[in-house]
Coordinates of C-alpha atoms (C1' of nucleotides) in Angstrom, one line a residue:
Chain A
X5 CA 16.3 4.7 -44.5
X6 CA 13.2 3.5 -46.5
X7 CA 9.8 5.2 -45.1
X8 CA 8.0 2.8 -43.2
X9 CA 4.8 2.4 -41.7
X10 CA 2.8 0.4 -39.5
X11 CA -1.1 -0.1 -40.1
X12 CA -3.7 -2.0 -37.9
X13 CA -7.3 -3.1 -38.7
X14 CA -8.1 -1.4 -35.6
X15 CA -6.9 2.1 -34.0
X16 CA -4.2 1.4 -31.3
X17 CA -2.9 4.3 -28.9
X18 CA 0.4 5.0 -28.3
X19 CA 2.6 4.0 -25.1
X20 CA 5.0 5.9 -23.4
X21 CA 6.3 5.8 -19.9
X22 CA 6.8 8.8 -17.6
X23 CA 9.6 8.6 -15.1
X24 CA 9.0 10.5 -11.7
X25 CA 12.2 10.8 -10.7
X26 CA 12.4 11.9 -6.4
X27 CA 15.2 12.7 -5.2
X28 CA 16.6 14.2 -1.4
X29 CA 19.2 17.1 -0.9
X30 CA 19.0 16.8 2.8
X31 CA 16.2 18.7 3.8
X32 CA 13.5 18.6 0.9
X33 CA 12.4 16.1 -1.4
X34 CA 12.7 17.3 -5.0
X35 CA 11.4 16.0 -8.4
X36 CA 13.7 16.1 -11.7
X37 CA 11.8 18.3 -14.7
X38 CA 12.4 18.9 -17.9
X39 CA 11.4 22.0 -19.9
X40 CA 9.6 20.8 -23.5
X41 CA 11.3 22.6 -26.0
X42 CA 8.0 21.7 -28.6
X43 CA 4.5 22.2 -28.6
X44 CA 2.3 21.8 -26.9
X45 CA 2.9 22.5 -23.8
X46 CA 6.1 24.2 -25.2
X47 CA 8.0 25.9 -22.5
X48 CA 6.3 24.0 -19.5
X49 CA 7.2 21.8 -17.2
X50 CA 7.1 18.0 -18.0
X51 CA 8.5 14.7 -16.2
X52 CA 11.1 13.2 -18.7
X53 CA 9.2 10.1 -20.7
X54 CA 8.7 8.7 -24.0
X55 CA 7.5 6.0 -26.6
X56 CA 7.6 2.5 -25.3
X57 CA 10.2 0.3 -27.8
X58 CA 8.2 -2.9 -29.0
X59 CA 11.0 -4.8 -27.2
X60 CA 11.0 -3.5 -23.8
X61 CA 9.0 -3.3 -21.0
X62 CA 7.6 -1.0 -19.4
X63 CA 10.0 -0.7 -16.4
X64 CA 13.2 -1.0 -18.9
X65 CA 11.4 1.9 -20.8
X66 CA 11.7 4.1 -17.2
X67 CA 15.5 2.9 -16.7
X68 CA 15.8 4.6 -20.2
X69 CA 14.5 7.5 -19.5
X70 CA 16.5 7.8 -15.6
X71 CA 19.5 6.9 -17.6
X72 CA 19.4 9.6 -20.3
X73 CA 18.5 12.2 -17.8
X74 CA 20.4 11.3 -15.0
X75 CA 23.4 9.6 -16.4
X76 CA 22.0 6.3 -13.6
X77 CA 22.3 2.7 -14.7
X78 CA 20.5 1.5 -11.6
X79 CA 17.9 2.5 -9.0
X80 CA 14.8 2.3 -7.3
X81 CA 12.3 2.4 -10.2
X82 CA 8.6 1.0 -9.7
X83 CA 5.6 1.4 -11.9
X84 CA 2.8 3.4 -10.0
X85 CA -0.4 4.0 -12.5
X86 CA -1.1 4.0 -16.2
X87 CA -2.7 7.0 -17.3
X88 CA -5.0 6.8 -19.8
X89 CA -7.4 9.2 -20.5
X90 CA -8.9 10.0 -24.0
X91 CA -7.8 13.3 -24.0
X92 CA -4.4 13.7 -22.0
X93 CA -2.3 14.8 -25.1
X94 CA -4.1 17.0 -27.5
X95 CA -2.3 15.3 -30.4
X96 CA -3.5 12.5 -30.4
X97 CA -4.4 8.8 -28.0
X98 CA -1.4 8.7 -25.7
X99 CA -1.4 6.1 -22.6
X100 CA 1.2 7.1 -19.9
X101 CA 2.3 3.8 -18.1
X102 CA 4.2 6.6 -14.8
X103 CA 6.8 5.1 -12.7
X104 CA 8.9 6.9 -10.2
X105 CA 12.3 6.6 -9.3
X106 CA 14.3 6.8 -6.3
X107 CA 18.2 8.4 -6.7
X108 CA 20.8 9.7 -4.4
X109 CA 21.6 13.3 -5.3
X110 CA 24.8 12.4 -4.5
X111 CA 25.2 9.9 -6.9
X112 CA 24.7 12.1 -9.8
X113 CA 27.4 14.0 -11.7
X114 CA 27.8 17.9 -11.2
X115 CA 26.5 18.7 -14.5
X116 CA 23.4 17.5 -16.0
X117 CA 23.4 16.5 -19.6
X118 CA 20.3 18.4 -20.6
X119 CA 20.3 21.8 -19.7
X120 CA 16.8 21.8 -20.0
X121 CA 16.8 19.4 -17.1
X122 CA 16.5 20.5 -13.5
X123 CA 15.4 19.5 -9.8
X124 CA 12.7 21.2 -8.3
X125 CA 11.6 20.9 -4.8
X126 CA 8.5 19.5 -3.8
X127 CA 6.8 22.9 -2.7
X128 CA 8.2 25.0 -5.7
X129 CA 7.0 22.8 -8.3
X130 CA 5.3 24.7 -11.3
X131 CA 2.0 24.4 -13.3
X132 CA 2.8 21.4 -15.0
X133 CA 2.6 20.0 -18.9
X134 CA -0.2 17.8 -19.8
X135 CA -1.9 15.9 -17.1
X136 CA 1.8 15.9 -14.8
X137 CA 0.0 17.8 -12.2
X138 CA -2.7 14.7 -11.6
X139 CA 0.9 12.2 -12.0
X140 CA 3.0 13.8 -9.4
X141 CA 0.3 13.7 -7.1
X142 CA -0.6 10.0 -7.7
X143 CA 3.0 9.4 -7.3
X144 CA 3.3 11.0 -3.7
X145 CA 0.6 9.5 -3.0
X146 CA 2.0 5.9 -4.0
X147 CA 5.5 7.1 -1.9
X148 CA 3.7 7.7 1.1
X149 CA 1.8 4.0 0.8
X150 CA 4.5 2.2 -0.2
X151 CA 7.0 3.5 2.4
X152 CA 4.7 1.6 5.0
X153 CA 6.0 -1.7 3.1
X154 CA 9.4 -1.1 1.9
X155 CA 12.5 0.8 3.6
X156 CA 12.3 2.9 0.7
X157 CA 14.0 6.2 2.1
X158 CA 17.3 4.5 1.8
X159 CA 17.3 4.9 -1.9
X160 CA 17.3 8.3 -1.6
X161 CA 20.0 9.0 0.9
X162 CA 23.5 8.4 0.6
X163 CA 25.3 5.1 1.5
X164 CA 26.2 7.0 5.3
X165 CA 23.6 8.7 7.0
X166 CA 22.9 10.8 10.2
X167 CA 19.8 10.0 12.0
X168 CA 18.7 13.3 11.2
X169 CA 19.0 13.1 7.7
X170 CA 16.5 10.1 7.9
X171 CA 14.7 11.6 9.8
X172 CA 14.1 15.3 8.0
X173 CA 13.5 12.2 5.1
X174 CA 10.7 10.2 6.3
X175 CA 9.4 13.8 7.2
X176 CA 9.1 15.0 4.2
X177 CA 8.0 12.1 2.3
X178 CA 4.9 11.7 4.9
X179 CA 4.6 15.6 5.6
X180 CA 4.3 15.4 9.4
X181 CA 6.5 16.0 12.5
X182 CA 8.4 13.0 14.8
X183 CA 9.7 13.2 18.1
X184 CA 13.4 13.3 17.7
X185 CA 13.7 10.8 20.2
X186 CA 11.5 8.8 19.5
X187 CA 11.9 8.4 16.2
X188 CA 15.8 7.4 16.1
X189 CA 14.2 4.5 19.1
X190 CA 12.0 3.1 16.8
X191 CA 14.4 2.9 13.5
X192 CA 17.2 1.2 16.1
X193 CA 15.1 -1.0 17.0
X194 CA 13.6 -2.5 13.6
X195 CA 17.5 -3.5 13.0
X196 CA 17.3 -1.9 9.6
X197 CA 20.7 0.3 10.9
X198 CA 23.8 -0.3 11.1
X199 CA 26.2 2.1 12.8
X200 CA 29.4 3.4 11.3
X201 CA 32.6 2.8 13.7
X202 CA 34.4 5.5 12.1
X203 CA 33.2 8.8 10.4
X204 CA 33.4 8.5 7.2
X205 CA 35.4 10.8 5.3
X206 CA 33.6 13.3 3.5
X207 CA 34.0 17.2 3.0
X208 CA 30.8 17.1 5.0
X209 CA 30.5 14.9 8.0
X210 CA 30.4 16.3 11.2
X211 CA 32.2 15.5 14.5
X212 CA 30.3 13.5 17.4
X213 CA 27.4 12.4 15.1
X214 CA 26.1 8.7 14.2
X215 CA 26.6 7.8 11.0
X216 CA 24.1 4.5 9.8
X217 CA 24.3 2.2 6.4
X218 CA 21.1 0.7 5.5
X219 CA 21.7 -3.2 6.7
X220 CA 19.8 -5.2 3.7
X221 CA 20.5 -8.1 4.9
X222 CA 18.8 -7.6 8.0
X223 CA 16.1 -6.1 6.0
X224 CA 15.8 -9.5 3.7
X225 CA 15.0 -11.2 6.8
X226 CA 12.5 -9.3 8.2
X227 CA 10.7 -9.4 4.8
X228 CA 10.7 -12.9 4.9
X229 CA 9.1 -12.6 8.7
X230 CA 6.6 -9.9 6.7
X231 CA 6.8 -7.0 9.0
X232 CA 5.5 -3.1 8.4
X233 CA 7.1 -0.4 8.9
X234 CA 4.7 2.1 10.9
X235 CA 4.9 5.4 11.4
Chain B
X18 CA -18.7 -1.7 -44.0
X19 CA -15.6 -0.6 -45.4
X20 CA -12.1 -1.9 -44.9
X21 CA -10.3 0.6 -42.9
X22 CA -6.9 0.8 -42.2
X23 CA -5.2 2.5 -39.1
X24 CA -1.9 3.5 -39.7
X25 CA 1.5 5.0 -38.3
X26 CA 4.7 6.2 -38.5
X27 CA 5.7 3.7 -35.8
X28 CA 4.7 0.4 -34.1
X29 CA 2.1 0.6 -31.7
X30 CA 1.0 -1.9 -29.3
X31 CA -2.0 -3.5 -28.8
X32 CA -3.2 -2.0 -25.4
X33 CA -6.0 -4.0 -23.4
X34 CA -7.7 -4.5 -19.8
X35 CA -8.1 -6.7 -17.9
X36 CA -10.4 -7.7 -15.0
X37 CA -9.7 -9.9 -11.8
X38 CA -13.2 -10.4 -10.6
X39 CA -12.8 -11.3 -6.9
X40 CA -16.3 -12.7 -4.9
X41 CA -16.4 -14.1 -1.5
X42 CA -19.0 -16.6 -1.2
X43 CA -19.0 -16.7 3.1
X44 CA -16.1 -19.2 3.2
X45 CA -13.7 -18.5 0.3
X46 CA -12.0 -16.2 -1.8
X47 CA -13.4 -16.7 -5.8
X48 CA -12.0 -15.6 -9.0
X49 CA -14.4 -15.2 -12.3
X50 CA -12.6 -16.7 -15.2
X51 CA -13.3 -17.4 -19.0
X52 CA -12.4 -20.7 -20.9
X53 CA -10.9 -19.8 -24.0
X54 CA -12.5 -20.5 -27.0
X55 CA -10.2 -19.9 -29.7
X56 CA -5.9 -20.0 -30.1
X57 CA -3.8 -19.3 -28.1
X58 CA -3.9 -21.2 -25.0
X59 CA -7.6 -22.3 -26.7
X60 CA -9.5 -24.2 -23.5
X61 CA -7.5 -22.4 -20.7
X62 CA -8.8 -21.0 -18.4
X63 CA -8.1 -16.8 -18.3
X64 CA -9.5 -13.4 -16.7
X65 CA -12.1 -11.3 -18.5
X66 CA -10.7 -8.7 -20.6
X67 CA -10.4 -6.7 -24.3
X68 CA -9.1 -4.2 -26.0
X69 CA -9.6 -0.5 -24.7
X70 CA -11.4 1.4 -26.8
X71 CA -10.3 4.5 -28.3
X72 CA -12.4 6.9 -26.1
X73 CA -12.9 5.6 -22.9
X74 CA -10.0 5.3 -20.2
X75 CA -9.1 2.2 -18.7
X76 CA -11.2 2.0 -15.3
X77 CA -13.9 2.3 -17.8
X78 CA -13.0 -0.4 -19.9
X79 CA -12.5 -2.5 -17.1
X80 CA -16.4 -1.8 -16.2
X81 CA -17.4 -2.5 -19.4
X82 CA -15.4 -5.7 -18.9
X83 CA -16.8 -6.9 -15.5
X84 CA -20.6 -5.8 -16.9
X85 CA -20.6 -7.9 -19.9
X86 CA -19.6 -10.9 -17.4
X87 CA -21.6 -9.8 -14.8
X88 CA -24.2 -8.1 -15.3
X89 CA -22.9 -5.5 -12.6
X90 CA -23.3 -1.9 -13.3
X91 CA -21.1 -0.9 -10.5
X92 CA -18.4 -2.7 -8.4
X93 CA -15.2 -1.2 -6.7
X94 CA -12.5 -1.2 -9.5
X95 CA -9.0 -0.7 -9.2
X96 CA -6.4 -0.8 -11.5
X97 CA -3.3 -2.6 -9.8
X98 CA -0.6 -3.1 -12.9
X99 CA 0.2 -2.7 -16.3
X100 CA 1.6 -5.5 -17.8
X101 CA 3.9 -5.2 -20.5
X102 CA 6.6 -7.7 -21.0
X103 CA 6.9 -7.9 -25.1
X104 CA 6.7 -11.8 -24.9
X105 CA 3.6 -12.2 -23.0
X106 CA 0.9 -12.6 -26.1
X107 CA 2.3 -14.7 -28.7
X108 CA 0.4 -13.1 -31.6
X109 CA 1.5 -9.6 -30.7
X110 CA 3.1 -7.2 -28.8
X111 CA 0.0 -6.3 -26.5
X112 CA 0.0 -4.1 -23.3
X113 CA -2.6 -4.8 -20.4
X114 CA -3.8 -2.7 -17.7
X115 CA -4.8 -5.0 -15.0
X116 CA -7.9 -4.2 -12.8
X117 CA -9.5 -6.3 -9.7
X118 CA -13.0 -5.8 -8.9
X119 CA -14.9 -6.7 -6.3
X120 CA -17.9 -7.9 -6.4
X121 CA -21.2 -9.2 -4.2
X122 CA -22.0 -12.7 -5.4
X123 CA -25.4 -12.0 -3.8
X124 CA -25.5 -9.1 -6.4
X125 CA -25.3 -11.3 -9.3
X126 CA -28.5 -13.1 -10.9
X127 CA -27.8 -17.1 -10.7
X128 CA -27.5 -17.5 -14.7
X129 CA -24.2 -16.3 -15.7
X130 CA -24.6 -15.2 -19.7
X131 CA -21.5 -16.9 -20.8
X132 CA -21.4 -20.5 -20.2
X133 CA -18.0 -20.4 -20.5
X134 CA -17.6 -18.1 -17.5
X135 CA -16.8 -19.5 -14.0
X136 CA -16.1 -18.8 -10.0
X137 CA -13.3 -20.8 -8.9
X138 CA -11.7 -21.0 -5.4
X139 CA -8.9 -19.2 -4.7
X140 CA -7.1 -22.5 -3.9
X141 CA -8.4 -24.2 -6.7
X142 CA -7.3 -21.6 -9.9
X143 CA -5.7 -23.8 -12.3
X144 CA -3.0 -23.0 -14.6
X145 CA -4.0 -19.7 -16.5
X146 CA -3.4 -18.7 -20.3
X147 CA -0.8 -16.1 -21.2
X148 CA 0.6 -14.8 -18.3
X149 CA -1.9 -14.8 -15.9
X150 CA -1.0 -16.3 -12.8
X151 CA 1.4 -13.8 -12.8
X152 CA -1.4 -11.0 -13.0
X153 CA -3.0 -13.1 -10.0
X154 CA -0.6 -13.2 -7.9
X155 CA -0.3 -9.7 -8.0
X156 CA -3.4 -9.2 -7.9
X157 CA -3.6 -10.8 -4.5
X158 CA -0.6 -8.8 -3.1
X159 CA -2.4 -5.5 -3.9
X160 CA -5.5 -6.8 -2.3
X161 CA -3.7 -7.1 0.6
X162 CA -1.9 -4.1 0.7
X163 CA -4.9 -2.6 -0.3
X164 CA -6.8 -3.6 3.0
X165 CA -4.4 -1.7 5.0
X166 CA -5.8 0.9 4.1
X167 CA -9.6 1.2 2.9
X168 CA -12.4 -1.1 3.9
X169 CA -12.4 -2.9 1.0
X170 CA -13.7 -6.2 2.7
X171 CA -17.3 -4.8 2.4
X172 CA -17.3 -4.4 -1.4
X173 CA -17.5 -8.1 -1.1
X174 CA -20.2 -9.0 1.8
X175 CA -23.5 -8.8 1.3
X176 CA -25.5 -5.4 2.7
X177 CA -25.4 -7.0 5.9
X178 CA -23.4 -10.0 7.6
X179 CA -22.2 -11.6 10.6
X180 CA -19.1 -11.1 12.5
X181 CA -18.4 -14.7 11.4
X182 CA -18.4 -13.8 7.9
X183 CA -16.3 -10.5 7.8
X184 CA -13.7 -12.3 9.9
X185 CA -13.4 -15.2 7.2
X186 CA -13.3 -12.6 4.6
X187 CA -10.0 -11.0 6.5
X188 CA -8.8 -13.9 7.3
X189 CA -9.0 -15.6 3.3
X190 CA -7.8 -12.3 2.0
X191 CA -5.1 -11.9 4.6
X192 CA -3.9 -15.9 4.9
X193 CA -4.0 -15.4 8.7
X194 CA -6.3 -16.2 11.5
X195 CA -7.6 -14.1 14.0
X196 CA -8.8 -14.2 17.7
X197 CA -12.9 -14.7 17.3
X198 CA -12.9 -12.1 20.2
X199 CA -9.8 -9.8 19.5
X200 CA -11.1 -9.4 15.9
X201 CA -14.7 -8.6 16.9
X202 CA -13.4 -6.1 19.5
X203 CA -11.0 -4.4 17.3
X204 CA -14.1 -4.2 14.6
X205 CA -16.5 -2.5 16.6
X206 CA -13.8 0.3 18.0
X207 CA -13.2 1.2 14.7
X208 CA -16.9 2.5 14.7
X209 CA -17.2 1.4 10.5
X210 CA -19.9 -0.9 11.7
X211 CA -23.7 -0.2 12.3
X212 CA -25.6 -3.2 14.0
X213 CA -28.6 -4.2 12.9
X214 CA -31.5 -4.2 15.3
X215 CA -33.7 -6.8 13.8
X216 CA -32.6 -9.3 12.0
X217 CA -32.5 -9.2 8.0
X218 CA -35.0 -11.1 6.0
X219 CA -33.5 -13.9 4.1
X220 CA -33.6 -17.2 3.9
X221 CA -30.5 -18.0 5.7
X222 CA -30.3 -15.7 8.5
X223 CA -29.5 -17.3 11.7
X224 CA -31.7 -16.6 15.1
X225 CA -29.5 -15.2 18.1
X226 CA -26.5 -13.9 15.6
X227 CA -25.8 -10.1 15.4
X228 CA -26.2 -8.6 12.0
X229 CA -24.1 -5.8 10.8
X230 CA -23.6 -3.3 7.4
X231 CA -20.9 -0.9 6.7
X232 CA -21.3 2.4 7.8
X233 CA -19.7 4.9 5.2
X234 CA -20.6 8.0 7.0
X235 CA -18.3 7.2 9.3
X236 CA -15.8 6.3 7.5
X237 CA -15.6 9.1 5.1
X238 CA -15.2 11.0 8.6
X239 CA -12.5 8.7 9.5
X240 CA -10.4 9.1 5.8
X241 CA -10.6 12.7 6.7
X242 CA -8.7 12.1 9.6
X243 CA -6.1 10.0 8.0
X244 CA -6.1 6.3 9.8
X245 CA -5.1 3.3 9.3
X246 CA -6.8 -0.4 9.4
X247 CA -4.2 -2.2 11.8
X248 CA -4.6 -6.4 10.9
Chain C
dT22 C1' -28.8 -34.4 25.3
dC23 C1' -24.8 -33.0 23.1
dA24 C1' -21.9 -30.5 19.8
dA25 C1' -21.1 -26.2 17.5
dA26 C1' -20.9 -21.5 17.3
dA27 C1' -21.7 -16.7 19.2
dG28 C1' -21.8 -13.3 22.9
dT29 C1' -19.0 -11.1 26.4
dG30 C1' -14.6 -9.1 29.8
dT31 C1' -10.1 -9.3 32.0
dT32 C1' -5.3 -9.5 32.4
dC33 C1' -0.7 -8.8 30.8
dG34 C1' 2.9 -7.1 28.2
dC35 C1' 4.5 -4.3 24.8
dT36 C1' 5.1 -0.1 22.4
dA37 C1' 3.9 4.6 21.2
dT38 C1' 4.2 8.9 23.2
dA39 C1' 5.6 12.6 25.9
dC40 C1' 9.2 14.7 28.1
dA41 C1' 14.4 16.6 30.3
dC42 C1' 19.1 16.5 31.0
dC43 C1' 23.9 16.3 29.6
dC44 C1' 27.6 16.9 26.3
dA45 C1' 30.1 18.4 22.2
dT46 C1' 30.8 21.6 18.7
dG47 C1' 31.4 26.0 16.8
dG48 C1' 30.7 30.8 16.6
Chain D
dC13 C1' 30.5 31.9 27.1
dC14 C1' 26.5 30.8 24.7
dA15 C1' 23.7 28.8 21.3
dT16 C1' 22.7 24.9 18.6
dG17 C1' 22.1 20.3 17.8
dG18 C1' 22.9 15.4 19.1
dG19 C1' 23.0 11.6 22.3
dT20 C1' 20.4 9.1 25.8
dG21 C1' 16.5 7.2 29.5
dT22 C1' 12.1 7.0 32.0
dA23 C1' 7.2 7.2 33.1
dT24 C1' 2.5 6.6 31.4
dA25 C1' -1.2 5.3 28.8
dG26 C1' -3.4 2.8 25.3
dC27 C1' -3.7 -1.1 22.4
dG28 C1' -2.9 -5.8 20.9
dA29 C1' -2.7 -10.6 22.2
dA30 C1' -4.0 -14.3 25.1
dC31 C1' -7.5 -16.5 27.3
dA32 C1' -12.7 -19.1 29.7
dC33 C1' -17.3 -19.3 30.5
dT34 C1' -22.1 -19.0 29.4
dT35 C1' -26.0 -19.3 26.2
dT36 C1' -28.4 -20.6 22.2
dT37 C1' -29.4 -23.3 18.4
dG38 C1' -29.8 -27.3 15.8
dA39 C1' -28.8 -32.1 15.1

DNA sequence: TCAAAAGTGTTCGCTATACACCCATGG
DNA sequence: CCATGGGTGTATAGCGAACACTTTTGA
């Protein structure tokens, strides 16, 4: 392959995108890291990212990255902030545009590909590589605004669903506490839930418990109507 | 001068901001655009923006940006989106990070410095170069998403203004109209308003009309708190 | 004198919230 | 048998929405 290079009459920066990649076990929300195995930063934490290809977009750039890390053709993936400060990376001009992505844990094979790769809750997340601190904060942030718009935590929970589960969900995503009660009330009534006839068979669904799909079709016509979701 | 050269390893794109100047002018909802001068879209109309230079960030660029068409020192600036579809500048491959600002058109001396610059209505935007209606539209959708939760409607009014006037402001950025009484009501409770005792000196200030300006104290007491702007 | 716009208060209905009891499951 | 967790209903208070009349100003 011949040695090629690229030159400019004026400086340009490089462009990556950074993929913040939530997921939900249950009861915590975690975040997918990977471990740089190159300076700097070597040995620290690091959201999985990388160049921009001249002939994608940003967002097809993300998908790239969830799909080599997580093995996932689709999901929820939306572009929340472009970093770009002079002196982020040490090496040299590198502008960030960070999206975060929404998976179902379940929906992911056993075994990662990367070993390097692994999910970290929320609360135990490290001292992170470059300015990832300032991004995963900006992303929560964005989560906790945009869940007032968009039925978001059904991304992240598996096709079936307890009320609980949603529940401990929305709970962790907005770190405060709902009235059991009142909060399974409130989600029956926007008609974003429909109720399982059946159990569905799993190794771990329990007797004498609700089980809900996300209805999207009821959600498409309530978006039409704009409504907000409050809580 | 000499001829330099910048050169890498791979392609980099061109990366620039962008700046969706937004003024309220008491009944509508303006944008500040640019005619172009030269090829592409030559004589379309476009938003203020250039390439980001190599050591400032892009909220800075954006600044510089909405000075050199405004004059304006300061203005709320927020970057919404980064734009990045490879096909979206014929010439090259060239990344944007879009801001909106907004702006006082009391602020701003009569004479704009570029002829070429202009306020148009909301309703009245014509077709844009390169791809932004696009950047407009989304523009628009953050600003009201936006709303929900910071004052930004102030940024906007003069230092002091009617009821009258905020409520057209809500109701332009919103697309929706409110109760005269309902909104003023709802306004008030909030406590972000301080009334004016006199009336404010200008030349078209209207006898018998309360006169309000934003009161920040209270609302950085209120973000504290966490709350929400119900409309 | 009349039209237009601003100030003000009340009523009603909905919804958020707080709260308790019963039942099924599993140890 | 007991502990845990899930399912369900009711009472209250606060807020949003609908609504009318009076006053002032300016044409």
């Amino acid at each position: 392959m011949e040695q090629q290079v690229f030159t400019y009459k004026y400086p340009h920066p490089s462009v990556t995108t950074d993929c913040v990649i939530f997921g939900f076990d249950g009861t915590q929300l975690q975040v997918l890291l990977i471990q740089r195995g190159i300076e700097p930063f070597k040995g620290q934490w690091a959201f999985p990212g990388g160049f921009l290809r001249m002939d994608e977009d940003a967002q097809t750039g993300a998908l790239r990255e969830l799909r080599e890390e997580t093995g996932l053709e689709t999901a929820y993936v939306k572009q929340f902030h472009t970093f770009s400060s002079p002196g982020r990376d040490p090496r040299e001009r590198v502008i960030t545009i960070a999206h975060y992505a929404l998976v179902r844990l379940t929906d992911i094979s056993a075994g990662d590909d990367a070993a390097e790769a692994r999910w970290f809750p929320l609360a135990e997340v490290p001292q992170l590589a470059f300015d990832h601190d300032l991004i995963l904060r900006t992303a929560m942030a964005e989560l906790r605004r945009q869940i007032h718009f968009e039925p978001i935590g059904f991304e992240l929970l598996p096709e079936c669903f307890t009320m609980r589960e949603l529940q401990t969900l929305y709970e962790s995503i907005l770190d405060v506490h709902f009235d059991r009660r009142n909060f399974a009330k409130k989600m029956l009534h926007l008609g974003l839930l429909t109720q399982e006839e059946c159990q569905p068979e799993g190794q771990n669904t329990k007797q004498g418990v609700n089980y809900y799909r996300f209805n999207s079709l009821n959600y498409q016509a309530l978006k039409q109507k704009g409504f907000r979701l409050e809580f």
